[in-house]
């Protein structure tokens, strides 16, 4: 497989963008990434998006966007795997470039969720779960995660307050990111007194509905060396795995097999172990998902994820900084864009451009994008060496 | 780029499958293709589908289907590019295998359209056009194609009756295909007296709303040689191109630039010209699309597509047989599945398994899958040599 690197990144602020259309949002990020890369042409476009068909009455985003950014003749498709659509689009583009079929590819993650009601969004999100055995029974995504968190607390003896640091860290980091949805720190008291959504998940355990777009330009390392204006960020590991789409279909609901499996293969490709990872942009759509992801990827023992958070290990100064620019919780979770935001933010850290969020001396960063309740997990490892 | 071949194919009958769910339909085709290939494991799943989010309230088909066919741990994504989603999923899988990242991939195209009303389907189909400039102005897909056909007739001096042979050929071929949606020939009189939908398009110029699933297993030629039970069908050309998503955004609405461009690149890859193609599974969603595709791919001069049909050049015994198993018109057009049906049928012809539809002495077949009104075109060339 040909070596591939990131040569350009771009993103919009995550917000309620009522003033911009879907194509404008996506276009802003796409053109920013191309300008950052210093190139005017790409060979293929891969769009990560989950819900534009319903929320914006627009599918066919490959043609829709290639036209808008002034390259109507390039190839262009949408890749969808629920909340991991962004990571999946990146991986499809990576394989296209690695095959030699395309020299340069543009990956754009975009989601515009606030044009419709919260109830419509909740219904649309539920299409990521099993229509027959989950959604039609009335369980929402918050509901599924609440069941997991409740069971986790019961099984391992944690209290709800023990999860506070996931939200505190995310919001503190969001305060340093001018593109984050929430740019203010929160207090422990605010976490503990936050409005309950679906017990034990309160509003500080859940990531917000948002609009946003993020984009990256990738090319072969060989081509990158001759065109790159920016430091090249190398992709040293990439793997994806599914799991039973239903939570009840898994042997052990508290162990994310797909996260474990994709991380293990990515580590093997990169020839490294968890101790070599300097920071981790994980999928903290809910506090419980952050916990389970840390455990599956080898950063905490089973049932000990909250301990890592309580001890400060997830903070910028800790053993494995997570959500360094706010994560899904504070940067926001524009669904199909999230996986690409994670990659843009990782590239920012590795290029030393993370501003107030910059972690010192970082060499290797990891991203993990999770679709559904752990049923589609895409892991990437990047290096600036 | 590594050489890749098809080692297994499978498909369901195209029909109104009210007795089966989306997962059953897709699963039948997937397991049939794996059984045909004689393998029990694949490394990745690529699902072509356009409208399951709306028509079946189910997205996330990668995890949904990998779970159902008993391989919950493989990677799995959905690829969407409107009516060319099937061809796009195949091309994504091809690049994944060609990169060496996956050894064996399963491509499944599936669409289950008849669970909702025709009006809902029409609205959903319109998400393939531009939401702001086409769909919101009230133009449907039949409407867009009617405008193209009207203009074509005006520009080149053809009468509506001159398009009859596209429907006659498709239905005559469908009569020989036990999996076709319509398995009966039609007469010239039936074509001419058919119910008008959107002038000049009548019901015999348009492909039917349908349910169906088709699947193929691909692997590297090297691996294929050691595992294949069936004759290997080699992929010798693959290319995709977009065009302005709106019809009015094109310099010349009667010339499918994306079809021309993707066909030209596929010919170049294969090192052949149109005269080397023995048969052509084209995208006859409407008679006018068949006409424009034949012209863009070099089988007829501009404005002369109907002449090729009138002279019988598109018949099984003609210069370039098209829609050999019924095409979109008579086999049916389950949107996201169509591109994979085209590839399954091409493999059947190249393996000599097309039954009553078998074309003699075929060596090279081409497929062309068109998304939107010509705005996303994916062309593949296959050989049994």
XYZ file of C-alpha atoms in Angstrom:
770
model
C 0.000 0.000 0.000
C 1.340 3.365 -1.073
C 2.179 5.803 1.756
C -0.266 8.690 2.007
C -0.182 12.028 3.803
C -2.346 15.028 4.629
C -1.241 18.218 2.874
C -4.184 20.534 3.568
C -6.861 21.078 6.220
C -9.861 23.368 6.625
C -12.991 23.693 8.743
C -15.831 26.014 9.640
C -16.816 27.053 13.120
C -19.259 24.540 14.608
C -22.476 26.403 15.324
C -26.098 26.934 14.295
C -25.345 28.173 10.793
C -28.763 29.414 9.731
C -27.135 31.987 7.498
C -25.396 29.412 5.294
C -26.675 26.588 3.135
C -25.388 23.015 3.167
C -23.339 23.680 0.038
C -21.827 26.863 1.422
C -20.749 25.174 4.661
C -19.192 22.239 2.827
C -17.664 24.537 0.232
C -16.027 26.808 2.813
C -14.223 23.854 4.404
C -13.300 22.297 1.047
C -11.846 25.466 -0.424
C -10.018 26.270 2.826
C -8.337 22.845 2.752
C -7.331 23.284 -0.889
C -5.964 26.736 -0.215
C -4.052 25.404 2.779
C -2.606 22.695 0.527
C -1.825 25.271 -2.147
C -3.436 23.232 -4.909
C -6.220 24.046 -7.366
C -7.171 20.616 -8.574
C -7.990 17.286 -6.965
C -8.829 13.947 -8.590
C -11.663 12.755 -6.386
C -14.056 13.929 -3.697
C -15.321 11.821 -0.777
C -18.108 13.347 1.296
C -18.924 12.089 4.791
C -22.539 12.864 5.667
C -25.368 11.058 7.401
C -28.596 13.017 7.196
C -28.699 15.562 4.382
C -31.418 13.575 2.591
C -33.810 14.279 5.433
C -32.457 17.433 7.078
C -31.686 19.280 3.836
C -33.684 17.291 1.233
C -30.443 16.889 -0.713
C -28.552 13.687 -1.442
C -25.999 13.041 -4.191
C -23.461 15.237 -2.382
C -20.561 14.109 -4.592
C -21.930 15.865 -7.676
C -23.572 18.606 -5.616
C -20.291 19.653 -4.033
C -17.835 19.044 -6.905
C -19.993 21.399 -8.980
C -20.081 24.072 -6.261
C -16.328 24.145 -5.664
C -15.677 24.572 -9.366
C -14.538 21.076 -10.338
C -17.679 19.522 -11.812
C -15.753 16.832 -13.691
C -13.935 15.062 -10.853
C -15.350 11.885 -9.392
C -17.372 12.339 -6.215
C -19.325 10.125 -3.835
C -20.877 10.213 -0.395
C -19.822 7.638 2.197
C -22.207 6.929 5.056
C -21.770 4.883 8.214
C -23.931 6.878 10.629
C -21.865 8.913 13.146
C -18.635 7.497 11.699
C -19.377 8.727 8.158
C -16.521 11.246 8.303
C -13.924 8.656 9.272
C -15.324 6.242 6.689
C -15.095 8.850 3.908
C -11.488 9.516 4.907
C -10.646 5.807 4.821
C -12.300 5.341 1.388
C -10.274 8.265 0.041
C -7.120 6.879 1.631
C -7.583 3.524 -0.115
C -8.288 5.276 -3.441
C -4.999 7.184 -3.196
C -3.121 4.170 -1.820
C -4.254 2.121 -4.837
C -2.650 4.650 -7.162
C -5.993 5.168 -8.921
C -6.210 8.765 -7.652
C -3.236 10.978 -6.948
C -4.960 13.565 -4.780
C -8.283 13.323 -2.947
C -10.417 15.770 -1.014
C -12.410 14.524 1.963
C -15.240 16.713 3.214
C -17.364 15.931 6.255
C -20.514 18.026 6.514
C -23.739 18.040 8.497
C -26.374 20.747 8.749
C -28.741 19.612 11.477
C -30.443 22.782 12.672
C -32.668 23.403 9.639
C -35.200 20.934 11.049
C -36.659 20.337 14.517
C -34.860 18.470 17.302
C -37.540 15.806 17.088
C -36.857 15.244 13.394
C -33.123 15.020 14.151
C -33.739 12.485 16.903
C -35.804 10.373 14.494
C -33.128 10.660 11.828
C -30.354 9.710 14.290
C -32.317 6.599 15.156
C -31.849 5.311 11.583
C -28.297 4.455 12.762
C -29.778 1.865 15.124
C -31.728 -1.225 14.098
C -35.096 -0.103 12.687
C -36.908 -3.295 13.676
C -35.333 -4.119 17.029
C -34.322 -0.734 18.454
C -35.782 2.428 16.856
C -39.271 1.008 16.267
C -39.352 0.002 19.932
C -38.984 3.665 20.820
C -35.405 3.746 22.052
C -33.412 6.811 21.024
C -29.629 7.091 20.819
C -29.474 8.872 24.157
C -31.598 6.031 25.512
C -29.222 3.354 24.237
C -26.239 5.161 25.751
C -28.104 5.654 29.026
C -28.693 1.904 29.230
C -24.962 1.326 28.666
C -23.946 3.907 31.287
C -26.419 2.555 33.843
C -25.136 -0.969 33.332
C -21.511 0.192 33.492
C -22.098 1.981 36.825
C -23.860 -1.102 38.191
C -21.210 -3.532 36.999
C -18.113 -1.626 38.094
C -19.419 0.376 41.048
C -19.009 3.932 39.754
C -21.191 6.921 40.619
C -22.456 9.403 38.096
C -20.212 12.149 39.517
C -17.173 10.030 38.650
C -17.724 10.861 34.954
C -17.562 14.633 35.504
C -14.021 15.113 34.243
C -14.928 14.010 30.707
C -17.213 17.048 30.427
C -14.907 19.353 32.387
C -11.889 18.528 30.215
C -13.865 18.869 26.972
C -15.344 22.255 27.902
C -12.034 23.592 29.253
C -10.414 22.662 25.931
C -13.344 24.054 23.923
C -12.666 27.408 25.595
C -9.334 27.490 23.745
C -10.769 26.615 20.328
C -12.276 29.515 18.349
C -14.174 27.023 16.172
C -15.807 25.124 19.051
C -19.575 25.105 19.527
C -19.138 25.854 23.260
C -16.182 28.047 24.126
C -16.521 28.177 27.876
C -15.330 25.997 30.732
C -17.872 24.457 33.088
C -17.662 23.741 36.813
C -18.108 20.468 38.640
C -21.258 21.872 40.164
C -22.656 22.708 36.727
C -22.014 19.118 35.662
C -23.704 17.677 38.717
C -26.748 19.942 38.503
C -27.215 19.760 34.732
C -30.638 18.896 33.288
C -31.215 15.169 33.139
C -32.030 13.809 29.640
C -32.202 10.060 30.090
C -30.854 8.885 33.467
C -27.984 8.715 34.197
C -27.117 10.870 31.138
C -27.539 14.588 31.719
C -26.988 17.375 29.233
C -23.296 17.579 30.187
C -22.761 13.932 29.262
C -24.119 14.451 25.739
C -22.730 16.158 22.644
C -24.791 18.914 20.990
C -26.716 18.946 17.685
C -24.635 21.220 15.429
C -23.864 22.440 11.912
C -20.329 22.264 10.587
C -17.958 21.110 7.884
C -14.330 19.985 7.900
C -12.048 18.962 5.052
C -8.622 17.486 4.338
C -6.565 17.027 1.194
C -4.508 13.848 0.952
C -1.969 12.654 -1.575
C 0.809 10.102 -1.883
C 3.854 10.900 0.247
C 5.881 11.040 -2.937
C 3.629 13.697 -4.488
C 3.307 15.454 -1.123
C 7.062 15.991 -0.938
C 7.003 17.999 -4.154
C 3.814 20.043 -3.629
C 3.369 20.479 0.128
C 3.416 24.016 1.504
C 2.603 22.798 5.015
C 4.279 20.148 7.176
C 3.126 16.731 5.902
C 1.064 14.659 8.331
C 1.602 10.973 7.589
C -1.135 8.367 7.948
C 0.601 5.449 9.649
C -2.406 3.339 10.649
C -5.959 2.913 9.328
C -8.512 0.238 10.174
C -12.271 -0.175 10.450
C -14.532 -2.791 11.998
C -18.238 -3.315 12.543
C -20.071 -4.995 15.396
C -23.662 -6.132 15.868
C -25.790 -3.105 14.994
C -27.959 -3.720 18.083
C -26.638 -3.304 21.609
C -28.477 -6.435 22.763
C -26.856 -8.467 19.955
C -23.418 -8.241 21.578
C -22.016 -10.809 23.917
C -20.750 -8.060 26.214
C -22.351 -4.654 25.747
C -19.657 -2.984 27.887
C -16.784 -4.012 25.633
C -16.465 -2.264 22.254
C -15.099 -5.149 20.199
C -15.044 -3.078 17.002
C -13.056 -0.336 18.751
C -10.605 -2.878 20.122
C -10.270 -4.614 16.779
C -9.783 -1.516 14.634
C -7.336 0.024 17.138
C -5.320 -3.179 17.342
C -4.979 -3.394 13.577
C -4.046 0.287 13.352
C -1.371 -0.170 16.075
C 0.006 -3.183 14.214
C 0.178 -1.273 10.932
C 1.986 1.594 12.615
C 4.207 -0.802 14.555
C 3.391 0.903 17.839
C 1.470 0.323 21.067
C -0.929 2.561 23.041
C 1.988 3.941 25.060
C 3.336 5.578 21.875
C 0.182 7.659 21.321
C 0.654 11.264 22.455
C -3.022 12.322 22.268
C -6.316 10.769 21.269
C -9.260 12.448 19.526
C -11.928 9.964 20.576
C -15.672 9.778 20.004
C -17.061 11.356 23.192
C -20.631 11.653 21.857
C -21.547 10.579 25.413
C -19.277 10.258 28.490
C -19.851 6.511 28.484
C -18.580 6.218 24.879
C -15.368 8.036 25.842
C -14.934 5.620 28.748
C -15.513 2.500 26.656
C -13.274 3.759 23.826
C -10.354 4.418 26.228
C -10.686 0.906 27.601
C -11.004 -0.829 24.226
C -7.962 1.008 22.875
C -5.729 0.014 25.757
C -5.497 3.296 27.693
C -7.375 2.014 30.732
C -8.208 -1.417 32.088
C -11.743 -2.722 31.787
C -14.030 -0.898 34.183
C -11.314 1.666 35.016
C -12.008 4.399 32.443
C -13.454 6.823 35.027
C -10.341 6.367 37.179
C -8.166 7.667 34.316
C -10.442 10.704 34.077
C -10.560 11.306 37.838
C -6.760 11.154 38.048
C -6.448 13.754 35.290
C -4.921 11.349 32.774
C -7.205 12.692 30.014
C -6.230 16.344 30.567
C -3.823 18.227 28.262
C -1.054 17.595 30.798
C -2.080 13.988 31.466
C -0.894 10.633 30.191
C -3.309 10.570 27.218
C -4.923 13.933 26.433
C -8.350 13.506 24.797
C -10.781 15.913 23.145
C -7.909 18.377 22.949
C -9.942 20.971 21.029
C -13.200 20.289 22.837
C -14.149 16.930 21.414
C -17.703 16.051 20.374
C -18.928 17.420 23.702
C -17.683 21.007 23.339
C -16.376 21.429 19.784
C -19.730 19.888 18.789
C -20.982 16.852 16.883
C -22.169 17.725 13.365
C -22.593 14.027 12.729
C -21.079 13.289 9.316
C -18.438 15.997 9.804
C -17.194 14.811 13.212
C -14.731 12.195 11.936
C -13.114 14.767 9.659
C -12.967 17.394 12.442
C -11.079 14.835 14.538
C -8.532 14.430 11.728
C -8.221 18.185 11.098
C -7.625 18.767 14.823
C -5.056 15.973 14.960
C -3.227 17.532 12.013
C -3.360 20.922 13.786
C -1.721 19.390 16.872
C 0.927 17.613 14.803
C 1.649 20.788 12.823
C 1.894 22.810 16.028
C -1.113 24.972 15.091
C -3.504 24.140 17.924
C -3.137 27.564 19.567
C -4.190 27.614 23.206
C -4.880 23.867 22.942
C -1.412 22.951 21.700
C 0.053 19.885 23.412
C 3.826 20.108 23.599
C 6.163 17.719 21.800
C 3.510 15.630 20.074
C 4.679 13.138 17.484
C 1.836 10.622 17.136
C -1.926 11.242 17.381
C -4.871 8.887 17.057
C -8.504 9.416 16.018
C -11.430 7.101 16.599
C -14.838 7.720 15.021
C -17.732 5.573 16.240
C -20.965 4.908 14.308
C -24.140 3.806 16.073
C -23.788 2.497 19.620
C -20.319 1.098 18.887
C -21.292 -0.819 15.766
C -18.965 0.826 13.235
C -15.573 2.027 14.407
C -12.864 3.659 12.331
C -9.407 4.271 13.809
C -6.556 6.269 12.296
C -3.028 6.987 13.529
C -1.022 9.984 12.298
C 2.562 11.101 12.680
C 4.566 14.231 11.922
C 7.862 12.339 11.762
C -2.782 -0.754 -9.191
C -3.314 -4.413 -8.401
C -5.421 -6.412 -10.904
C -8.838 -7.345 -9.535
C -11.478 -9.847 -10.632
C -15.046 -10.926 -9.868
C -15.258 -14.415 -8.359
C -18.891 -14.546 -7.215
C -22.265 -13.077 -8.195
C -25.790 -13.195 -6.782
C -29.094 -11.360 -7.110
C -32.753 -11.524 -6.198
C -35.647 -11.278 -8.603
C -36.601 -7.632 -9.141
C -40.191 -7.238 -7.964
C -42.465 -5.788 -5.312
C -41.010 -7.773 -2.421
C -43.525 -7.008 0.291
C -42.819 -10.380 1.906
C -39.152 -9.599 2.581
C -37.435 -6.919 4.628
C -34.573 -4.737 3.438
C -32.095 -6.915 5.314
C -33.475 -10.137 3.884
C -33.316 -8.858 0.298
C -29.747 -7.627 0.717
C -28.778 -10.754 2.620
C -30.141 -13.117 -0.051
C -27.999 -11.471 -2.732
C -24.920 -11.243 -0.485
C -25.006 -14.882 0.608
C -25.730 -16.053 -2.958
C -22.633 -14.209 -4.212
C -20.490 -15.706 -1.445
C -21.800 -19.182 -2.130
C -21.151 -18.692 -5.829
C -17.585 -17.658 -4.972
C -17.228 -20.605 -2.618
C -15.896 -18.475 0.226
C -17.103 -17.964 3.775
C -15.283 -14.824 4.740
C -14.729 -11.419 3.204
C -12.667 -8.480 4.501
C -14.965 -5.587 3.724
C -18.523 -4.783 2.686
C -19.564 -1.886 0.421
C -23.304 -1.248 0.158
C -24.790 0.766 -2.709
C -28.102 2.309 -1.656
C -29.826 5.633 -2.123
C -33.043 5.831 -0.126
C -33.213 3.365 2.768
C -33.123 6.229 5.279
C -36.485 7.437 4.051
C -38.100 4.370 2.477
C -37.095 1.936 5.236
C -36.130 4.264 8.103
C -32.774 2.494 8.232
C -29.341 3.900 7.469
C -25.948 2.562 8.586
C -26.292 -0.368 6.161
C -22.646 -1.433 6.543
C -23.113 -2.564 10.147
C -26.749 -3.556 9.533
C -25.839 -5.997 6.784
C -22.465 -7.312 8.050
C -24.280 -8.350 11.219
C -27.127 -10.051 9.322
C -24.875 -12.113 7.063
C -22.924 -13.407 10.042
C -19.747 -11.344 9.794
C -20.320 -8.556 12.318
C -16.624 -7.752 12.628
C -15.705 -6.889 9.040
C -15.588 -3.280 7.948
C -18.696 -2.020 6.185
C -19.915 1.252 4.692
C -22.632 2.594 2.440
C -21.687 4.497 -0.710
C -24.269 6.861 -2.201
C -24.291 8.762 -5.456
C -28.032 8.720 -6.243
C -28.930 6.294 -9.086
C -25.252 5.419 -9.561
C -24.782 4.289 -5.937
C -24.306 0.654 -7.008
C -21.536 1.461 -9.476
C -19.942 3.805 -6.942
C -19.939 1.121 -4.221
C -18.305 -1.280 -6.682
C -15.613 1.249 -7.577
C -14.881 2.018 -3.897
C -14.503 -1.712 -3.222
C -12.306 -2.099 -6.295
C -9.924 0.620 -5.072
C -9.846 -0.934 -1.580
C -8.785 -4.295 -3.039
C -6.446 -2.682 -5.574
C -4.669 -0.842 -2.739
C -3.908 -4.167 -1.071
C -5.662 -2.985 2.107
C -8.419 -5.596 1.662
C -7.950 -8.948 -0.002
C -11.604 -9.735 -0.680
C -14.582 -7.401 -0.763
C -18.326 -7.896 -1.057
C -20.383 -5.298 -2.915
C -24.135 -5.291 -2.334
C -26.570 -3.001 -4.111
C -30.014 -2.890 -2.536
C -33.144 -0.779 -2.745
C -36.577 -1.465 -1.315
C -38.834 1.208 -2.761
C -42.344 -0.224 -2.508
C -42.795 0.044 1.266
C -43.806 3.680 0.845
C -46.089 5.537 -1.587
C -45.115 6.477 -5.145
C -45.357 10.119 -4.129
C -42.840 9.611 -1.306
C -40.516 7.818 -3.738
C -40.802 10.648 -6.240
C -39.898 13.157 -3.518
C -36.983 10.998 -2.409
C -35.701 10.596 -5.983
C -35.706 14.364 -6.307
C -32.994 14.586 -3.611
C -30.624 13.471 -6.429
C -31.303 16.780 -8.201
C -30.420 20.230 -6.883
C -32.682 20.985 -3.908
C -32.594 24.751 -4.424
C -32.634 25.052 -8.198
C -34.507 21.962 -9.385
C -36.519 19.962 -6.828
C -37.833 22.977 -4.905
C -39.044 24.427 -8.206
C -41.270 21.371 -8.576
C -39.439 19.499 -11.316
C -39.329 15.710 -10.870
C -36.803 13.342 -12.427
C -39.251 12.317 -15.120
C -39.756 16.027 -15.754
C -36.030 16.678 -16.164
C -35.706 13.771 -18.588
C -38.794 14.918 -20.489
C -37.177 18.342 -20.989
C -34.048 16.621 -22.331
C -36.026 14.370 -24.694
C -38.143 17.246 -25.965
C -35.076 19.317 -26.674
C -33.319 16.367 -28.317
C -36.266 15.769 -30.670
C -36.409 19.450 -31.520
C -32.670 19.752 -32.078
C -32.147 16.645 -34.172
C -35.537 16.229 -35.827
C -36.641 12.898 -34.365
C -40.205 11.820 -33.650
C -41.280 10.138 -30.450
C -41.955 6.856 -32.324
C -38.270 6.742 -33.309
C -37.402 5.814 -29.716
C -39.655 2.729 -29.671
C -36.910 0.164 -30.150
C -35.266 1.014 -26.831
C -38.383 -0.226 -25.033
C -39.041 -3.086 -27.469
C -35.501 -4.432 -27.106
C -35.511 -4.117 -23.314
C -38.843 -5.878 -22.898
C -37.977 -8.632 -25.406
C -34.799 -9.295 -23.423
C -36.629 -9.096 -20.090
C -38.841 -11.946 -21.337
C -35.764 -14.170 -21.276
C -34.627 -13.183 -17.765
C -36.362 -15.011 -14.891
C -35.246 -12.254 -12.498
C -36.653 -9.346 -14.541
C -39.425 -7.144 -13.200
C -41.305 -7.418 -16.541
C -40.921 -10.716 -18.332
C -42.992 -10.035 -21.419
C -42.297 -8.507 -24.804
C -44.252 -5.451 -25.899
C -45.452 -4.409 -29.364
C -44.758 -1.214 -31.257
C -48.430 -0.364 -30.877
C -48.237 -0.783 -27.097
C -45.287 1.608 -27.035
C -47.059 4.196 -29.125
C -50.314 4.036 -27.165
C -48.773 3.851 -23.688
C -49.951 6.245 -20.982
C -48.175 9.583 -21.168
C -46.343 10.593 -17.949
C -44.551 13.811 -18.828
C -44.583 14.538 -22.584
C -42.847 13.178 -24.567
C -42.037 10.457 -21.996
C -44.671 7.770 -21.723
C -44.705 4.809 -19.391
C -42.733 2.720 -21.904
C -39.886 5.246 -21.910
C -39.462 5.029 -18.124
C -38.017 2.386 -15.820
C -40.197 1.035 -12.985
C -39.993 1.590 -9.216
C -38.802 -1.779 -7.867
C -37.311 -3.752 -4.983
C -34.167 -5.812 -5.500
C -30.625 -6.615 -4.432
C -27.542 -7.741 -6.317
C -24.059 -8.632 -5.075
C -20.576 -9.461 -6.288
C -17.431 -10.735 -4.583
C -14.126 -9.340 -5.835
C -10.546 -10.181 -5.006
C -7.071 -9.710 -6.427
C -6.435 -11.728 -9.592
C -3.643 -13.473 -7.738
C -5.934 -14.620 -4.936
C -8.718 -15.342 -7.444
C -6.554 -17.865 -9.274
C -6.197 -19.954 -6.138
C -9.771 -19.741 -4.782
C -12.082 -19.257 -7.769
C -14.694 -21.949 -8.431
C -16.183 -19.959 -11.302
C -14.575 -18.399 -14.373
C -12.858 -15.181 -13.259
C -14.235 -11.963 -14.730
C -11.464 -9.400 -14.899
C -12.030 -5.682 -14.353
C -10.010 -4.013 -17.104
C -11.346 -0.457 -16.886
C -12.915 1.674 -14.152
C -13.562 5.407 -14.099
C -16.013 7.898 -12.654
C -16.817 11.530 -13.338
C -19.313 14.118 -12.172
C -20.953 16.961 -14.062
C -22.984 19.973 -12.972
C -25.731 18.564 -10.728
C -28.309 20.760 -12.501
C -29.301 20.234 -16.127
C -29.330 23.993 -16.748
C -25.781 24.297 -15.381
C -24.313 22.437 -18.379
C -23.005 24.111 -21.467
C -24.771 21.517 -23.633
C -27.547 19.566 -21.942
C -27.641 17.027 -24.790
C -24.052 15.907 -24.338
C -23.230 13.782 -21.282
C -19.729 15.047 -20.576
C -19.349 12.830 -17.502
C -20.343 9.755 -19.530
C -17.888 10.666 -22.254
C -15.129 11.361 -19.777
C -15.530 8.238 -17.652
C -15.896 6.008 -20.744
C -12.821 7.520 -22.357
C -10.701 6.908 -19.276
C -12.023 3.359 -18.948
C -11.220 2.655 -22.635
C -7.724 4.049 -22.130
C -7.131 1.885 -19.056
C -8.296 -1.209 -20.932
C -6.343 -0.190 -24.019
C -9.389 -0.614 -26.247
C -11.888 1.451 -28.247
C -15.700 1.281 -28.473
C -15.443 -1.160 -31.381
C -13.946 -3.749 -28.992
C -16.999 -3.758 -26.699
C -19.238 -6.781 -27.354
C -22.243 -5.607 -25.311
C -23.148 -2.645 -23.139
C -25.282 -2.624 -19.990
C -26.213 1.043 -20.045
C -28.395 3.197 -17.833
C -31.722 3.196 -19.704
C -33.691 4.743 -16.830
C -35.371 6.688 -19.660
C -35.099 6.155 -23.446
C -33.385 9.522 -23.763
C -30.661 8.490 -21.256
C -29.939 5.355 -23.316
C -29.649 7.531 -26.423
C -27.313 10.064 -24.814
C -25.173 7.343 -23.210
C -24.672 5.543 -26.553
C -23.566 8.802 -28.146
C -21.233 9.876 -25.319
C -19.562 6.447 -25.279
C -18.838 6.453 -28.994
C -21.407 3.967 -30.273
C -23.400 6.531 -32.236
C -22.680 9.989 -33.557
C -24.217 13.003 -31.837
C -27.914 13.159 -32.578
C -27.899 9.695 -34.187
C -28.690 7.447 -31.190
C -32.246 6.718 -32.390
C -30.862 5.669 -35.797
C -28.767 2.946 -34.101
C -31.921 1.710 -32.359
C -34.111 1.878 -35.504
C -31.518 -0.090 -37.482
C -31.478 -2.810 -34.811
C -27.906 -2.109 -33.709
C -28.927 -2.362 -30.049
C -30.566 -5.797 -30.414
C -28.891 -9.023 -29.238
C -27.831 -9.672 -32.842
C -26.825 -6.068 -33.473
C -23.550 -4.187 -33.448
C -23.769 -3.247 -29.747
C -26.392 -5.210 -27.784
C -27.724 -3.185 -24.830
C -29.952 -4.039 -21.867
C -29.304 -7.684 -22.670
C -31.225 -8.947 -19.635
C -33.921 -6.290 -19.794
C -32.010 -3.228 -18.628
C -33.460 -0.708 -16.211
C -36.633 -0.610 -18.331
C -37.627 -4.288 -18.038
C -35.302 -5.892 -15.466
C -36.267 -2.932 -13.284
C -34.518 -0.051 -11.522
C -34.181 -0.644 -7.764
C -32.093 2.513 -7.583
C -29.045 1.705 -5.430
C -28.999 -1.887 -6.681
C -29.077 -1.094 -10.405
C -25.342 -0.547 -10.866
C -24.608 -3.900 -9.235
C -27.286 -5.674 -11.317
C -25.538 -4.338 -14.427
C -22.251 -5.867 -13.236
C -23.858 -9.197 -12.243
C -25.514 -9.426 -15.672
C -22.260 -8.567 -17.433
C -20.509 -11.332 -15.473
C -23.323 -13.738 -16.436
C -22.796 -12.938 -20.117
C -19.019 -13.279 -19.825
C -19.389 -16.574 -17.943
C -21.861 -17.876 -20.539
C -24.676 -18.083 -17.984
C -27.168 -15.641 -19.448
C -29.607 -18.358 -20.521
C -32.052 -17.230 -23.199
C -30.304 -13.847 -23.232
C -26.847 -15.248 -23.905
C -24.920 -13.314 -26.561
C -22.542 -15.582 -28.447
C -18.775 -15.218 -28.332
C -18.626 -12.310 -25.933
C -15.218 -11.326 -24.596
C -15.575 -7.754 -23.367
C -18.605 -6.111 -21.732
C -19.145 -2.580 -20.444
C -21.434 -1.141 -17.768
C -22.411 2.472 -17.268
C -24.336 3.639 -14.202
C -25.695 7.201 -14.222
C -26.627 9.242 -11.143
C -28.996 12.183 -11.371
C -29.679 13.604 -14.813
C -26.187 12.693 -16.037
C -24.313 14.309 -13.151
C -22.455 11.275 -11.778
C -21.368 8.579 -14.201
C -19.454 5.405 -13.406
C -18.141 3.205 -16.210
C -16.603 -0.266 -15.928
C -15.172 -2.635 -18.520
C -14.903 -6.378 -17.930
C -13.260 -9.244 -19.753
C -13.285 -13.037 -19.539
C -9.904 -13.361 -21.211
